[in-house]
């Protein structure tokens, strides 16, 4: 007679241990299963955060482990908040953040609205549109670096075809004025499908009976769009903005592959600047304070935004 693995384990369990297990309450058993996850959470997330906050009040340098560490209080925070270069980096990050979100939401919602209309080849076009999102940022960065090449890049020739300009007369990733827009375009191309999928889920969650009732009241398509579609999809749009805002605030790999933060510091985002301070200049205490400021900024803005999102959902 064969036994299942569970029965085999039960037979192999010593009787004293078996009696203890049978005497455990449901709460105790639940804690036994949850405890490893809580321990990993504390080890991977909470402890590094606490350690980073502690280091932010010191002048610690990780490349000098034998050097005496001095407690300097809020000096690192004061230096960061009064540094003009840091504020320039914040402005570059805000430019990237705002324009990518605006373009991705507008284009993503428009694509979702079109795909929501049933037509031949609907599934094929959806798959094609979603393809950029499946690529890694490093691959997308290399791909768009090739497209932006002044001599052979297809992007320059497309612009020349529309405007009549010489394709080799401008460089998207080499010009100070154009480089910020180069990373905006690449990120929009890659992540607009993500916003589209969220908006598509919102559109398909709207009951058809609402539109039928509106048609019975002789509401025009335009009025249905503004009084039914937009209000009911708005929570999904706000959710997409939240996800993309958090991700783009810490954007790193795509920008590094495209411009490396240049030309000059034109496209140096806060994530790139933080990496340079921590792993090129080895100013560990300073970079820890920098990271804490960015964390508080993102966490604070996200908390306020989530409260606004919950109020929209309750309406």
mmCIF file of C-alpha atoms in Angstrom:
data_model
loop_
_atom_site.group_PDB
_atom_site.id
_atom_site.type_symbol
_atom_site.label_atom_id
_atom_site.label_comp_id
_atom_site.label_asym_id
_atom_site.label_seq_id
_atom_site.Cartn_x
_atom_site.Cartn_y
_atom_site.Cartn_z
ATOM 1 C CA UNK A 1 0.000 0.000 0.000
ATOM 2 C CA UNK A 2 1.457 3.366 -1.076
ATOM 3 C CA UNK A 3 1.361 6.472 1.059
ATOM 4 C CA UNK A 4 1.219 10.104 -0.010
ATOM 5 C CA UNK A 5 4.177 12.377 0.878
ATOM 6 C CA UNK A 6 2.056 14.074 3.558
ATOM 7 C CA UNK A 7 1.210 10.709 5.164
ATOM 8 C CA UNK A 8 4.882 9.669 4.999
ATOM 9 C CA UNK A 9 5.945 12.897 6.749
ATOM 10 C CA UNK A 10 3.230 12.450 9.372
ATOM 11 C CA UNK A 11 4.375 8.881 10.137
ATOM 12 C CA UNK A 12 8.025 10.040 10.373
ATOM 13 C CA UNK A 13 7.231 12.857 12.807
ATOM 14 C CA UNK A 14 8.230 11.917 16.375
ATOM 15 C CA UNK A 15 5.265 11.547 18.680
ATOM 16 C CA UNK A 16 6.311 14.342 21.136
ATOM 17 C CA UNK A 17 6.636 16.776 18.216
ATOM 18 C CA UNK A 18 3.307 15.638 16.787
ATOM 19 C CA UNK A 19 1.567 16.267 20.114
ATOM 20 C CA UNK A 20 3.009 19.797 20.269
ATOM 21 C CA UNK A 21 1.851 20.564 16.722
ATOM 22 C CA UNK A 22 -1.634 19.266 17.442
ATOM 23 C CA UNK A 23 -1.761 21.522 20.515
ATOM 24 C CA UNK A 24 -1.026 24.716 18.534
ATOM 25 C CA UNK A 25 -3.828 27.191 17.946
ATOM 26 C CA UNK A 26 -4.771 28.506 14.506
ATOM 27 C CA UNK A 27 -3.183 31.863 15.345
ATOM 28 C CA UNK A 28 0.109 30.192 16.289
ATOM 29 C CA UNK A 29 0.142 28.164 13.074
ATOM 30 C CA UNK A 30 -0.584 31.336 11.074
ATOM 31 C CA UNK A 31 2.356 33.098 12.725
ATOM 32 C CA UNK A 32 4.642 30.157 11.935
ATOM 33 C CA UNK A 33 3.890 30.602 8.234
ATOM 34 C CA UNK A 34 3.966 34.419 8.248
ATOM 35 C CA UNK A 35 7.109 34.836 10.386
ATOM 36 C CA UNK A 36 9.642 34.005 7.600
ATOM 37 C CA UNK A 37 8.100 36.630 5.300
ATOM 38 C CA UNK A 38 8.126 39.250 8.058
ATOM 39 C CA UNK A 39 11.760 38.424 8.837
ATOM 40 C CA UNK A 40 12.748 38.811 5.165
ATOM 41 C CA UNK A 41 10.847 42.096 4.969
ATOM 42 C CA UNK A 42 12.694 43.434 7.992
ATOM 43 C CA UNK A 43 16.053 42.192 6.706
ATOM 44 C CA UNK A 44 15.680 43.410 3.116
ATOM 45 C CA UNK A 45 13.678 46.643 3.509
ATOM 46 C CA UNK A 46 13.353 47.959 7.053
ATOM 47 C CA UNK A 47 16.903 47.403 8.333
ATOM 48 C CA UNK A 48 18.631 49.033 5.296
ATOM 49 C CA UNK A 49 16.281 52.013 5.599
ATOM 50 C CA UNK A 50 17.110 52.476 9.295
ATOM 51 C CA UNK A 51 20.832 52.034 8.581
ATOM 52 C CA UNK A 52 20.668 54.590 5.737
ATOM 53 C CA UNK A 53 18.989 57.139 8.016
ATOM 54 C CA UNK A 54 21.713 56.589 10.621
ATOM 55 C CA UNK A 55 24.505 57.017 8.048
ATOM 56 C CA UNK A 56 22.915 60.225 6.765
ATOM 57 C CA UNK A 57 23.955 61.968 9.992
ATOM 58 C CA UNK A 58 27.622 61.003 9.572
ATOM 59 C CA UNK A 59 30.525 61.665 7.188
ATOM 60 C CA UNK A 60 31.035 57.937 6.561
ATOM 61 C CA UNK A 61 32.810 56.869 3.351
ATOM 62 C CA UNK A 62 32.482 53.218 2.403
ATOM 63 C CA UNK A 63 35.813 53.220 0.536
ATOM 64 C CA UNK A 64 37.566 54.198 3.776
ATOM 65 C CA UNK A 65 36.343 51.590 6.291
ATOM 66 C CA UNK A 66 39.202 52.240 8.758
ATOM 67 C CA UNK A 67 38.602 55.988 8.863
ATOM 68 C CA UNK A 68 37.038 57.353 12.031
ATOM 69 C CA UNK A 69 33.375 58.204 11.434
ATOM 70 C CA UNK A 70 32.252 61.596 12.695
ATOM 71 C CA UNK A 71 28.669 62.402 13.706
ATOM 72 C CA UNK A 72 27.806 65.673 11.885
ATOM 73 C CA UNK A 73 24.059 65.914 12.524
ATOM 74 C CA UNK A 74 22.020 67.715 9.867
ATOM 75 C CA UNK A 75 25.013 69.052 7.940
ATOM 76 C CA UNK A 76 24.507 66.677 5.000
ATOM 77 C CA UNK A 77 20.851 67.680 4.687
ATOM 78 C CA UNK A 78 21.731 71.369 4.833
ATOM 79 C CA UNK A 79 24.361 71.007 2.126
ATOM 80 C CA UNK A 80 21.980 69.115 -0.158
ATOM 81 C CA UNK A 81 19.081 71.536 0.229
ATOM 82 C CA UNK A 82 21.320 74.549 -0.461
ATOM 83 C CA UNK A 83 23.218 73.025 -3.415
ATOM 84 C CA UNK A 84 22.307 74.691 -6.726
ATOM 85 C CA UNK A 85 23.426 71.605 -8.687
ATOM 86 C CA UNK A 86 20.978 69.444 -6.721
ATOM 87 C CA UNK A 87 18.123 71.810 -7.516
ATOM 88 C CA UNK A 88 19.104 71.778 -11.201
ATOM 89 C CA UNK A 89 18.935 67.973 -11.064
ATOM 90 C CA UNK A 90 15.508 68.214 -9.423
ATOM 91 C CA UNK A 91 14.320 70.485 -12.235
ATOM 92 C CA UNK A 92 15.566 68.008 -14.868
ATOM 93 C CA UNK A 93 13.761 65.203 -13.036
ATOM 94 C CA UNK A 94 10.551 67.262 -12.801
ATOM 95 C CA UNK A 95 10.714 68.044 -16.541
ATOM 96 C CA UNK A 96 11.123 64.352 -17.359
ATOM 97 C CA UNK A 97 8.455 63.287 -14.863
ATOM 98 C CA UNK A 98 5.748 65.756 -15.891
ATOM 99 C CA UNK A 99 6.090 65.412 -19.648
ATOM 100 C CA UNK A 100 6.317 61.616 -19.667
ATOM 101 C CA UNK A 101 3.205 61.322 -17.489
ATOM 102 C CA UNK A 102 1.231 63.824 -19.593
ATOM 103 C CA UNK A 103 2.147 62.169 -22.890
ATOM 104 C CA UNK A 104 1.707 58.617 -21.646
ATOM 105 C CA UNK A 105 -1.713 59.330 -20.137
ATOM 106 C CA UNK A 106 -3.013 61.174 -23.202
ATOM 107 C CA UNK A 107 -1.667 58.705 -25.779
ATOM 108 C CA UNK A 108 -2.395 55.657 -23.602
ATOM 109 C CA UNK A 109 -6.004 56.665 -23.023
ATOM 110 C CA UNK A 110 -6.498 57.471 -26.714
ATOM 111 C CA UNK A 111 -5.137 54.036 -27.725
ATOM 112 C CA UNK A 112 -7.276 52.294 -25.102
ATOM 113 C CA UNK A 113 -10.375 54.152 -26.327
ATOM 114 C CA UNK A 114 -9.692 53.088 -29.915
ATOM 115 C CA UNK A 115 -8.887 49.462 -29.058
ATOM 116 C CA UNK A 116 -11.999 49.226 -26.888
ATOM 117 C CA UNK A 117 -14.003 49.644 -30.089
ATOM 118 C CA UNK A 118 -14.275 46.159 -31.588
ATOM 119 C CA UNK A 119 -12.786 45.922 -35.085
ATOM 120 C CA UNK A 120 -10.977 43.390 -37.245
ATOM 121 C CA UNK A 121 -7.424 42.793 -36.068
ATOM 122 C CA UNK A 122 -8.118 44.194 -32.604
ATOM 123 C CA UNK A 123 -6.103 41.519 -30.799
ATOM 124 C CA UNK A 124 -3.202 41.770 -33.252
ATOM 125 C CA UNK A 125 -2.882 45.535 -32.842
ATOM 126 C CA UNK A 126 -3.102 45.220 -29.068
ATOM 127 C CA UNK A 127 -0.212 42.744 -29.087
ATOM 128 C CA UNK A 128 1.892 44.983 -31.360
ATOM 129 C CA UNK A 129 1.293 48.059 -29.191
ATOM 130 C CA UNK A 130 2.216 46.191 -26.014
ATOM 131 C CA UNK A 131 5.536 44.890 -27.415
ATOM 132 C CA UNK A 132 7.730 47.866 -26.275
ATOM 133 C CA UNK A 133 6.709 47.309 -22.668
ATOM 134 C CA UNK A 134 8.069 43.745 -22.816
ATOM 135 C CA UNK A 135 11.614 44.908 -23.597
ATOM 136 C CA UNK A 136 14.202 45.760 -20.957
ATOM 137 C CA UNK A 137 15.130 49.443 -20.517
ATOM 138 C CA UNK A 138 18.742 48.674 -21.532
ATOM 139 C CA UNK A 139 17.565 47.233 -24.854
ATOM 140 C CA UNK A 140 15.232 50.182 -25.423
ATOM 141 C CA UNK A 141 18.059 52.600 -24.622
ATOM 142 C CA UNK A 142 20.387 51.003 -27.174
ATOM 143 C CA UNK A 143 17.575 50.824 -29.735
ATOM 144 C CA UNK A 144 16.748 54.522 -29.439
ATOM 145 C CA UNK A 145 20.425 55.484 -29.361
ATOM 146 C CA UNK A 146 20.671 53.968 -32.826
ATOM 147 C CA UNK A 147 17.475 55.718 -33.971
ATOM 148 C CA UNK A 148 18.807 59.084 -32.759
ATOM 149 C CA UNK A 149 22.102 58.866 -34.692
ATOM 150 C CA UNK A 150 22.346 62.001 -36.898
ATOM 151 C CA UNK A 151 23.852 60.198 -39.903
ATOM 152 C CA UNK A 152 21.954 56.907 -40.014
ATOM 153 C CA UNK A 153 19.157 57.254 -37.448
ATOM 154 C CA UNK A 154 15.620 56.785 -38.738
ATOM 155 C CA UNK A 155 14.268 59.360 -36.276
ATOM 156 C CA UNK A 156 16.232 62.205 -37.863
ATOM 157 C CA UNK A 157 15.105 61.172 -41.326
ATOM 158 C CA UNK A 158 11.478 61.038 -40.152
ATOM 159 C CA UNK A 159 11.792 64.570 -38.740
ATOM 160 C CA UNK A 160 13.491 65.706 -41.961
ATOM 161 C CA UNK A 161 10.664 64.220 -44.029
ATOM 162 C CA UNK A 162 8.078 66.226 -42.056
ATOM 163 C CA UNK A 163 9.977 69.501 -41.621
ATOM 164 C CA UNK A 164 12.375 69.506 -44.551
ATOM 165 C CA UNK A 165 15.416 69.983 -42.289
ATOM 166 C CA UNK A 166 18.762 68.333 -42.966
ATOM 167 C CA UNK A 167 18.863 64.982 -41.018
ATOM 168 C CA UNK A 168 22.483 65.561 -40.000
ATOM 169 C CA UNK A 169 21.874 69.139 -38.833
ATOM 170 C CA UNK A 170 20.736 68.139 -35.325
ATOM 171 C CA UNK A 171 21.443 65.462 -32.733
ATOM 172 C CA UNK A 172 18.718 64.466 -30.298
ATOM 173 C CA UNK A 173 21.103 63.082 -27.667
ATOM 174 C CA UNK A 174 23.954 65.513 -28.293
ATOM 175 C CA UNK A 175 22.086 68.817 -28.191
ATOM 176 C CA UNK A 176 21.468 70.517 -24.845
ATOM 177 C CA UNK A 177 17.954 71.636 -25.824
ATOM 178 C CA UNK A 178 16.914 68.336 -27.457
ATOM 179 C CA UNK A 179 18.437 65.749 -25.092
ATOM 180 C CA UNK A 180 15.703 66.098 -22.394
ATOM 181 C CA UNK A 181 13.066 65.500 -25.060
ATOM 182 C CA UNK A 182 14.993 62.502 -26.385
ATOM 183 C CA UNK A 183 14.582 60.613 -23.109
ATOM 184 C CA UNK A 184 10.951 61.737 -22.815
ATOM 185 C CA UNK A 185 10.147 60.317 -26.264
ATOM 186 C CA UNK A 186 11.920 57.010 -25.585
ATOM 187 C CA UNK A 187 10.237 56.497 -22.204
ATOM 188 C CA UNK A 188 6.842 57.439 -23.650
ATOM 189 C CA UNK A 189 7.284 54.908 -26.463
ATOM 190 C CA UNK A 190 8.155 52.187 -23.966
ATOM 191 C CA UNK A 191 5.589 52.740 -21.203
ATOM 192 C CA UNK A 192 2.534 54.140 -22.970
ATOM 193 C CA UNK A 193 1.273 50.540 -23.469
ATOM 194 C CA UNK A 194 1.245 50.091 -19.679
ATOM 195 C CA UNK A 195 -1.028 53.094 -19.267
ATOM 196 C CA UNK A 196 -3.123 51.864 -22.192
ATOM 197 C CA UNK A 197 -3.756 48.494 -20.498
ATOM 198 C CA UNK A 198 -4.870 50.155 -17.264
ATOM 199 C CA UNK A 199 -7.190 52.517 -19.146
ATOM 200 C CA UNK A 200 -8.510 49.606 -21.217
ATOM 201 C CA UNK A 201 -9.387 47.741 -18.028
ATOM 202 C CA UNK A 202 -11.254 50.839 -16.833
ATOM 203 C CA UNK A 203 -13.170 51.223 -20.096
ATOM 204 C CA UNK A 204 -14.226 47.576 -20.147
ATOM 205 C CA UNK A 205 -15.416 47.777 -16.541
ATOM 206 C CA UNK A 206 -18.126 50.297 -17.495
ATOM 207 C CA UNK A 207 -21.500 48.510 -17.851
ATOM 208 C CA UNK A 208 -23.080 48.829 -21.280
ATOM 209 C CA UNK A 209 -26.437 49.479 -19.607
ATOM 210 C CA UNK A 210 -25.239 52.954 -18.591
ATOM 211 C CA UNK A 211 -24.586 53.907 -22.218
ATOM 212 C CA UNK A 212 -27.921 52.400 -23.258
ATOM 213 C CA UNK A 213 -29.729 54.492 -20.651
ATOM 214 C CA UNK A 214 -27.881 57.596 -21.863
ATOM 215 C CA UNK A 215 -28.918 56.876 -25.452
ATOM 216 C CA UNK A 216 -32.522 56.522 -24.318
ATOM 217 C CA UNK A 217 -32.177 60.016 -22.817
ATOM 218 C CA UNK A 218 -30.833 61.176 -26.219
ATOM 219 C CA UNK A 219 -27.413 62.057 -24.874
ATOM 220 C CA UNK A 220 -24.876 62.660 -27.634
ATOM 221 C CA UNK A 221 -21.654 60.635 -27.933
ATOM 222 C CA UNK A 222 -19.682 63.664 -26.820
ATOM 223 C CA UNK A 223 -21.840 64.093 -23.700
ATOM 224 C CA UNK A 224 -21.602 60.363 -22.931
ATOM 225 C CA UNK A 225 -17.831 60.632 -23.170
ATOM 226 C CA UNK A 226 -17.560 63.511 -20.673
ATOM 227 C CA UNK A 227 -20.313 62.462 -18.248
ATOM 228 C CA UNK A 228 -19.867 58.671 -18.259
ATOM 229 C CA UNK A 229 -16.552 57.548 -19.727
ATOM 230 C CA UNK A 230 -14.178 60.092 -18.176
ATOM 231 C CA UNK A 231 -15.626 60.019 -14.607
ATOM 232 C CA UNK A 232 -15.684 56.209 -14.500
ATOM 233 C CA UNK A 233 -12.188 55.802 -15.979
ATOM 234 C CA UNK A 234 -10.690 58.605 -13.861
ATOM 235 C CA UNK A 235 -9.669 56.307 -10.934
ATOM 236 C CA UNK A 236 -7.820 54.074 -13.411
ATOM 237 C CA UNK A 237 -6.115 57.094 -14.971
ATOM 238 C CA UNK A 238 -5.042 58.328 -11.551
ATOM 239 C CA UNK A 239 -3.729 54.865 -10.698
ATOM 240 C CA UNK A 240 -1.669 54.859 -13.903
ATOM 241 C CA UNK A 241 -0.288 58.303 -13.022
ATOM 242 C CA UNK A 242 0.690 57.027 -9.560
ATOM 243 C CA UNK A 243 2.533 53.985 -10.925
ATOM 244 C CA UNK A 244 4.332 55.876 -13.671
ATOM 245 C CA UNK A 245 5.160 58.807 -11.395
ATOM 246 C CA UNK A 246 6.888 56.567 -8.839
ATOM 247 C CA UNK A 247 8.733 54.591 -11.522
ATOM 248 C CA UNK A 248 9.875 57.648 -13.476
ATOM 249 C CA UNK A 249 11.059 59.438 -10.357
ATOM 250 C CA UNK A 250 13.645 56.681 -9.921
ATOM 251 C CA UNK A 251 14.360 56.221 -13.657
ATOM 252 C CA UNK A 252 17.985 55.235 -14.193
ATOM 253 C CA UNK A 253 18.913 52.581 -16.758
ATOM 254 C CA UNK A 254 17.097 54.007 -19.792
ATOM 255 C CA UNK A 255 18.632 57.463 -19.327
ATOM 256 C CA UNK A 256 22.113 56.030 -18.707
ATOM 257 C CA UNK A 257 21.929 54.043 -21.940
ATOM 258 C CA UNK A 258 20.663 57.019 -23.945
ATOM 259 C CA UNK A 259 22.590 60.041 -22.708
ATOM 260 C CA UNK A 260 24.531 59.036 -19.599
ATOM 261 C CA UNK A 261 23.166 62.192 -17.984
ATOM 262 C CA UNK A 262 24.608 64.464 -20.671
ATOM 263 C CA UNK A 263 25.310 66.542 -22.556
ATOM 264 C CA UNK A 264 26.837 68.182 -19.508
ATOM 265 C CA UNK A 265 24.266 67.652 -16.744
ATOM 266 C CA UNK A 266 21.223 68.365 -18.901
ATOM 267 C CA UNK A 267 19.628 64.932 -18.415
ATOM 268 C CA UNK A 268 21.161 64.083 -15.052
ATOM 269 C CA UNK A 269 18.190 62.853 -13.039
ATOM 270 C CA UNK A 270 18.221 62.483 -9.267
ATOM 271 C CA UNK A 271 18.799 58.718 -9.503
ATOM 272 C CA UNK A 272 21.890 59.231 -11.667
ATOM 273 C CA UNK A 273 23.188 61.998 -9.416
ATOM 274 C CA UNK A 274 22.644 59.814 -6.345
ATOM 275 C CA UNK A 275 24.564 56.945 -7.956
ATOM 276 C CA UNK A 276 27.502 59.244 -8.720
ATOM 277 C CA UNK A 277 27.620 60.558 -5.172
ATOM 278 C CA UNK A 278 27.452 57.061 -3.667
ATOM 279 C CA UNK A 279 29.581 54.944 -6.013
ATOM 280 C CA UNK A 280 31.843 57.380 -7.868
ATOM 281 C CA UNK A 281 32.625 60.027 -5.245
ATOM 282 C CA UNK A 282 32.094 57.523 -2.369
ATOM 283 C CA UNK A 283 30.368 60.120 -0.173
ATOM 284 C CA UNK A 284 28.286 57.518 1.623
ATOM 285 C CA UNK A 285 26.917 59.695 4.406
ATOM 286 C CA UNK A 286 26.067 62.505 1.990
ATOM 287 C CA UNK A 287 24.414 60.122 -0.492
ATOM 288 C CA UNK A 288 22.455 58.497 2.364
ATOM 289 C CA UNK A 289 20.987 61.893 3.266
ATOM 290 C CA UNK A 290 20.263 62.428 -0.434
ATOM 291 C CA UNK A 291 18.433 59.089 -0.588
ATOM 292 C CA UNK A 292 16.415 59.898 2.550
ATOM 293 C CA UNK A 293 15.303 63.238 1.079
ATOM 294 C CA UNK A 294 14.193 61.526 -2.146
ATOM 295 C CA UNK A 295 12.377 58.821 -0.176
ATOM 296 C CA UNK A 296 10.519 61.356 1.962
ATOM 297 C CA UNK A 297 9.620 63.361 -1.165
ATOM 298 C CA UNK A 298 8.209 60.365 -3.034
ATOM 299 C CA UNK A 299 6.486 58.915 0.026
ATOM 300 C CA UNK A 300 4.901 62.243 0.953
ATOM 301 C CA UNK A 301 3.664 63.026 -2.540
ATOM 302 C CA UNK A 302 2.383 59.462 -3.015
ATOM 303 C CA UNK A 303 0.525 59.565 0.314
ATOM 304 C CA UNK A 304 -1.257 62.801 -0.588
ATOM 305 C CA UNK A 305 -2.035 61.447 -4.043
ATOM 306 C CA UNK A 306 -3.445 58.165 -2.684
ATOM 307 C CA UNK A 307 -5.787 60.133 -0.399
ATOM 308 C CA UNK A 308 -7.026 62.076 -3.426
ATOM 309 C CA UNK A 309 -7.433 58.805 -5.348
ATOM 310 C CA UNK A 310 -9.510 57.301 -2.533
ATOM 311 C CA UNK A 311 -11.779 60.360 -2.518
ATOM 312 C CA UNK A 312 -12.328 59.988 -6.276
ATOM 313 C CA UNK A 313 -13.177 56.292 -5.818
ATOM 314 C CA UNK A 314 -15.731 57.130 -3.100
ATOM 315 C CA UNK A 315 -17.664 59.521 -5.325
#
